[in-house]
Amino acid sequence: MVVNRKPFVTSGKRKTAIARATFRPGKGRVRVNKIPIEIVTPEISRIKILDP
């Protein structure tokens, strides 16, 4: 039996900045504002995002 799950969309705001994240079951790729997490700078931001 295959369960079809809908994507979970969330966002965060601070002052005028808005960050959007979409969670889908799949390959485990992480993107912030449609940008792969591997190229997000500074590195401390990546560490905080990937921290459980």
PDB file of C-alpha atoms in Angstrom:
ATOM      1  CA  MET A   1       0.000   0.000   0.000  1.00  0.00           C
ATOM      2  CA  VAL A   2       1.469   3.343  -1.062  1.00  0.00           C
ATOM      3  CA  VAL A   3       0.617   6.433   0.953  1.00  0.00           C
ATOM      4  CA  ASN A   4       0.504   9.624  -1.108  1.00  0.00           C
ATOM      5  CA  ARG A   5       1.630  12.478   1.138  1.00  0.00           C
ATOM      6  CA  LYS A   6       1.196  16.127   0.292  1.00  0.00           C
ATOM      7  CA  PRO A   7       4.137  18.513   0.607  1.00  0.00           C
ATOM      8  CA  PHE A   8       4.387  20.444   3.873  1.00  0.00           C
ATOM      9  CA  VAL A   9       5.155  24.143   3.300  1.00  0.00           C
ATOM     10  CA  THR A  10       6.365  26.487   6.031  1.00  0.00           C
ATOM     11  CA  SER A  11       7.894  29.958   6.155  1.00  0.00           C
ATOM     12  CA  GLY A  12       9.721  32.203   8.571  1.00  0.00           C
ATOM     13  CA  LYS A  13       9.883  35.994   8.698  1.00  0.00           C
ATOM     14  CA  ARG A  14      12.205  38.525  10.263  1.00  0.00           C
ATOM     15  CA  LYS A  15      11.787  42.210   9.521  1.00  0.00           C
ATOM     16  CA  THR A  16      11.301  42.248   5.724  1.00  0.00           C
ATOM     17  CA  ALA A  17      13.028  38.924   4.971  1.00  0.00           C
ATOM     18  CA  ILE A  18      10.987  35.799   4.246  1.00  0.00           C
ATOM     19  CA  ALA A  19      12.377  32.253   4.037  1.00  0.00           C
ATOM     20  CA  ARG A  20      10.271  29.427   2.630  1.00  0.00           C
ATOM     21  CA  ALA A  21      10.837  25.700   3.014  1.00  0.00           C
ATOM     22  CA  THR A  22       8.927  22.811   1.441  1.00  0.00           C
ATOM     23  CA  PHE A  23       9.141  19.301   2.876  1.00  0.00           C
ATOM     24  CA  ARG A  24       8.367  16.314   0.659  1.00  0.00           C
ATOM     25  CA  PRO A  25       9.055  12.634   1.135  1.00  0.00           C
ATOM     26  CA  GLY A  26      11.883  11.564  -1.126  1.00  0.00           C
ATOM     27  CA  LYS A  27      15.609  11.934  -1.519  1.00  0.00           C
ATOM     28  CA  GLY A  28      16.441  14.056   1.527  1.00  0.00           C
ATOM     29  CA  ARG A  29      17.548  17.131  -0.413  1.00  0.00           C
ATOM     30  CA  VAL A  30      17.419  20.406   1.525  1.00  0.00           C
ATOM     31  CA  ARG A  31      16.586  23.688  -0.214  1.00  0.00           C
ATOM     32  CA  VAL A  32      15.964  27.166   1.187  1.00  0.00           C
ATOM     33  CA  ASN A  33      14.197  29.608  -1.130  1.00  0.00           C
ATOM     34  CA  LYS A  34      14.799  27.130  -3.987  1.00  0.00           C
ATOM     35  CA  ILE A  35      18.586  27.182  -3.373  1.00  0.00           C
ATOM     36  CA  PRO A  36      20.415  23.957  -2.392  1.00  0.00           C
ATOM     37  CA  ILE A  37      21.677  24.082   1.184  1.00  0.00           C
ATOM     38  CA  GLU A  38      25.223  23.292   0.012  1.00  0.00           C
ATOM     39  CA  ILE A  39      25.659  26.817  -1.396  1.00  0.00           C
ATOM     40  CA  VAL A  40      23.952  28.770   1.407  1.00  0.00           C
ATOM     41  CA  THR A  41      26.352  31.160   3.116  1.00  0.00           C
ATOM     42  CA  PRO A  42      27.539  31.701   5.818  1.00  0.00           C
ATOM     43  CA  GLU A  43      28.459  28.214   6.938  1.00  0.00           C
ATOM     44  CA  ILE A  44      27.003  28.759  10.422  1.00  0.00           C
ATOM     45  CA  SER A  45      23.570  29.124   8.777  1.00  0.00           C
ATOM     46  CA  ARG A  46      23.967  25.714   7.144  1.00  0.00           C
ATOM     47  CA  ILE A  47      24.953  24.154  10.449  1.00  0.00           C
ATOM     48  CA  LYS A  48      21.916  25.626  12.232  1.00  0.00           C
ATOM     49  CA  ILE A  49      19.532  24.527   9.478  1.00  0.00           C
ATOM     50  CA  LEU A  50      20.831  20.948   9.421  1.00  0.00           C
ATOM     51  CA  ASP A  51      20.995  20.637  13.227  1.00  0.00           C
ATOM     52  CA  PRO A  52      18.189  18.324  14.475  1.00  0.00           C
TER      53      PRO A  52
END
